[in-house]
């Protein structure tokens, strides 16, 4: 097995949109309702790459996950803080891709002067068919601390979901 991390490009949009679409359509992990098209996904990648790292994880030549950073807020004083997102193909979870992606993302963010990394994690006290505690457990395993718990802030599949903010000094 050959697993590696590289920079994403707009040419990866179709595959990344495919990985993300599963989570949009079937889970409350993302608070989007409609999966973005490959074209729209390409625009998003291009926008992120203007200022932040966007990385993909390949296993034996196939993209199995991606992670990127974005601004937490556009206000100047937040310039040393970023928010992270990570999605791993559902068939390749728990193979270490998320760990590799976050390690590389943190390294890149550190080198551009980012000090705080945040992650917004959809949450429900009781796991249900649309939302597990995988992301919460993953962020704890990556050394993040829970910093905020916003209750009933998103509605999807007719149910109100919470959002946990995790924070890590990188
Ligand atoms: C959360 C997610 C990114 C984790 O990626 P992954 O590649 O499966 O994670 P890893 O294999 O690197 O796991 C690292 C550690 O995180 C923890 N972890 C990951 N998934 C877990 C799970 N389902 N249950 C409990 N702990 C888990 C474990 O400590 C794990 O280490 P271990 O396998 O040695 O026990 C992946 O499950 C995913 O894409 N989920 C859907 C999208 C999502 O929730 N993204 C985050 C929101 S921005």
CSV table of N, CA and C and ligand atoms in Angstrom, one decimal, residues 23 29 84-89 92-100 102 120-121 133-135 137-139 141-142, ligand 1:
chain,number,residue,atom,x,y,z
A,23,UNK,N,-21.6,12.6,1.9
A,23,UNK,CA,-21.8,13.1,3.2
A,23,UNK,C,-22.9,14.2,3.2
A,29,UNK,N,-23.2,15.6,8.8
A,29,UNK,CA,-21.8,16.0,8.9
A,29,UNK,C,-21.6,17.4,8.3
A,84,UNK,N,-10.4,24.3,9.8
A,84,UNK,CA,-10.0,23.1,9.0
A,84,UNK,C,-11.2,22.3,8.6
A,85,UNK,N,-11.2,21.7,7.5
A,85,UNK,CA,-12.2,20.7,7.1
A,85,UNK,C,-11.5,19.5,6.5
A,86,UNK,N,-12.1,18.3,6.8
A,86,UNK,CA,-11.5,17.1,6.3
A,86,UNK,C,-12.6,16.1,5.9
A,87,UNK,N,-12.5,15.4,4.8
A,87,UNK,CA,-13.4,14.4,4.3
A,87,UNK,C,-12.7,13.2,3.8
A,88,UNK,N,-13.0,12.1,4.3
A,88,UNK,CA,-12.3,10.8,3.8
A,88,UNK,C,-13.4,10.0,3.2
A,89,UNK,N,-13.1,9.4,2.0
A,89,UNK,CA,-14.1,8.5,1.3
A,89,UNK,C,-14.6,7.5,2.3
A,92,UNK,N,-12.9,4.3,2.9
A,92,UNK,CA,-11.5,4.3,3.4
A,92,UNK,C,-11.3,5.0,4.7
A,93,UNK,N,-12.4,5.0,5.5
A,93,UNK,CA,-12.2,5.6,6.8
A,93,UNK,C,-11.4,4.7,7.7
A,94,UNK,N,-10.8,5.2,8.7
A,94,UNK,CA,-10.1,4.5,9.7
A,94,UNK,C,-8.8,3.8,9.1
A,95,UNK,N,-8.3,4.3,8.0
A,95,UNK,CA,-7.1,3.8,7.5
A,95,UNK,C,-5.9,4.8,7.7
A,96,UNK,N,-6.2,5.8,8.4
A,96,UNK,CA,-5.1,6.8,8.7
A,96,UNK,C,-5.0,8.0,7.8
A,97,UNK,N,-5.9,8.1,6.8
A,97,UNK,CA,-5.9,9.2,5.9
A,97,UNK,C,-6.1,10.5,6.6
A,98,UNK,N,-7.1,10.6,7.5
A,98,UNK,CA,-7.4,11.8,8.2
A,98,UNK,C,-6.2,12.3,9.0
A,99,UNK,N,-5.5,11.4,9.7
A,99,UNK,CA,-4.3,11.7,10.5
A,99,UNK,C,-3.3,12.3,9.6
A,100,UNK,N,-3.0,11.7,8.5
A,100,UNK,CA,-1.9,12.2,7.5
A,100,UNK,C,-2.3,13.6,7.0
A,102,UNK,N,-4.3,15.9,8.3
A,102,UNK,CA,-4.3,16.9,9.3
A,102,UNK,C,-2.8,17.2,9.7
A,120,UNK,N,-15.2,23.1,13.1
A,120,UNK,CA,-16.7,23.1,13.5
A,120,UNK,C,-17.2,21.7,13.2
A,121,UNK,N,-17.7,21.0,14.2
A,121,UNK,CA,-18.1,19.6,14.0
A,121,UNK,C,-19.6,19.5,14.4
A,133,UNK,N,-20.5,10.0,16.1
A,133,UNK,CA,-19.5,10.8,16.9
A,133,UNK,C,-18.1,10.7,16.3
A,134,UNK,N,-18.0,10.2,15.1
A,134,UNK,CA,-16.6,9.9,14.4
A,134,UNK,C,-15.8,11.2,14.4
A,135,UNK,N,-16.4,12.3,14.0
A,135,UNK,CA,-15.6,13.5,13.8
A,135,UNK,C,-15.2,14.1,15.2
A,137,UNK,N,-14.6,12.3,17.9
A,137,UNK,CA,-13.5,11.4,18.3
A,137,UNK,C,-12.2,11.7,17.6
A,138,UNK,N,-12.4,11.9,16.3
A,138,UNK,CA,-11.2,12.1,15.5
A,138,UNK,C,-10.5,13.4,15.9
A,139,UNK,N,-11.2,14.5,16.1
A,139,UNK,CA,-10.6,15.7,16.5
A,139,UNK,C,-10.0,15.6,17.9
A,141,UNK,N,-8.7,12.9,19.1
A,141,UNK,CA,-7.5,12.1,18.9
A,141,UNK,C,-6.4,12.9,18.2
A,142,UNK,N,-6.8,13.9,17.5
A,142,UNK,CA,-5.8,14.8,16.8
A,142,UNK,C,-5.3,15.9,17.8
B,1,LIG,C1,-13.6,12.1,10.7
B,1,LIG,C2,-12.8,11.5,9.6
B,1,LIG,C3,-12.2,12.7,8.8
B,1,LIG,C4,-11.6,10.7,10.2
B,1,LIG,O1,-10.8,10.3,9.1
B,1,LIG,P1,-10.1,8.9,9.2
B,1,LIG,O2,-9.2,8.8,8.0
B,1,LIG,O3,-11.1,7.8,9.3
B,1,LIG,O4,-9.3,9.0,10.6
B,1,LIG,P2,-8.0,8.1,11.0
B,1,LIG,O5,-8.0,6.7,10.4
B,1,LIG,O6,-6.8,8.9,10.7
B,1,LIG,O7,-8.2,8.0,12.5
B,1,LIG,C5,-7.4,8.7,13.5
B,1,LIG,C6,-7.9,8.5,14.9
B,1,LIG,O8,-9.1,9.3,15.0
B,1,LIG,C7,-10.0,8.5,15.9
B,1,LIG,N1,-11.2,8.1,15.1
B,1,LIG,C8,-11.4,8.2,13.8
B,1,LIG,N2,-12.6,7.7,13.4
B,1,LIG,C9,-13.1,7.2,14.5
B,1,LIG,C10,-14.4,6.6,14.8
B,1,LIG,N3,-15.2,6.2,13.9
B,1,LIG,N4,-14.6,6.2,16.1
B,1,LIG,C11,-13.7,6.5,17.1
B,1,LIG,N5,-12.6,7.1,16.9
B,1,LIG,C12,-12.3,7.5,15.6
B,1,LIG,C13,-9.3,7.3,16.4
B,1,LIG,O9,-8.6,7.6,17.5
B,1,LIG,C14,-8.3,7.1,15.2
B,1,LIG,O10,-7.1,6.4,15.6
B,1,LIG,P3,-7.1,4.8,15.5
B,1,LIG,O11,-7.8,4.3,14.2
B,1,LIG,O12,-5.7,4.4,15.6
B,1,LIG,O13,-7.9,4.4,16.7
B,1,LIG,C15,-13.6,10.6,8.7
B,1,LIG,O14,-14.3,9.7,9.5
B,1,LIG,C16,-14.6,11.3,7.8
B,1,LIG,O15,-14.3,11.8,6.7
B,1,LIG,N6,-15.9,11.5,8.3
B,1,LIG,C17,-16.9,12.2,7.6
B,1,LIG,C18,-16.6,13.6,7.4
B,1,LIG,C19,-16.3,14.4,8.7
B,1,LIG,O16,-16.9,14.2,9.7
B,1,LIG,N7,-15.4,15.4,8.6
B,1,LIG,C20,-15.1,16.2,9.7
B,1,LIG,C21,-15.9,17.4,9.7
B,1,LIG,S1,-15.0,18.8,9.1
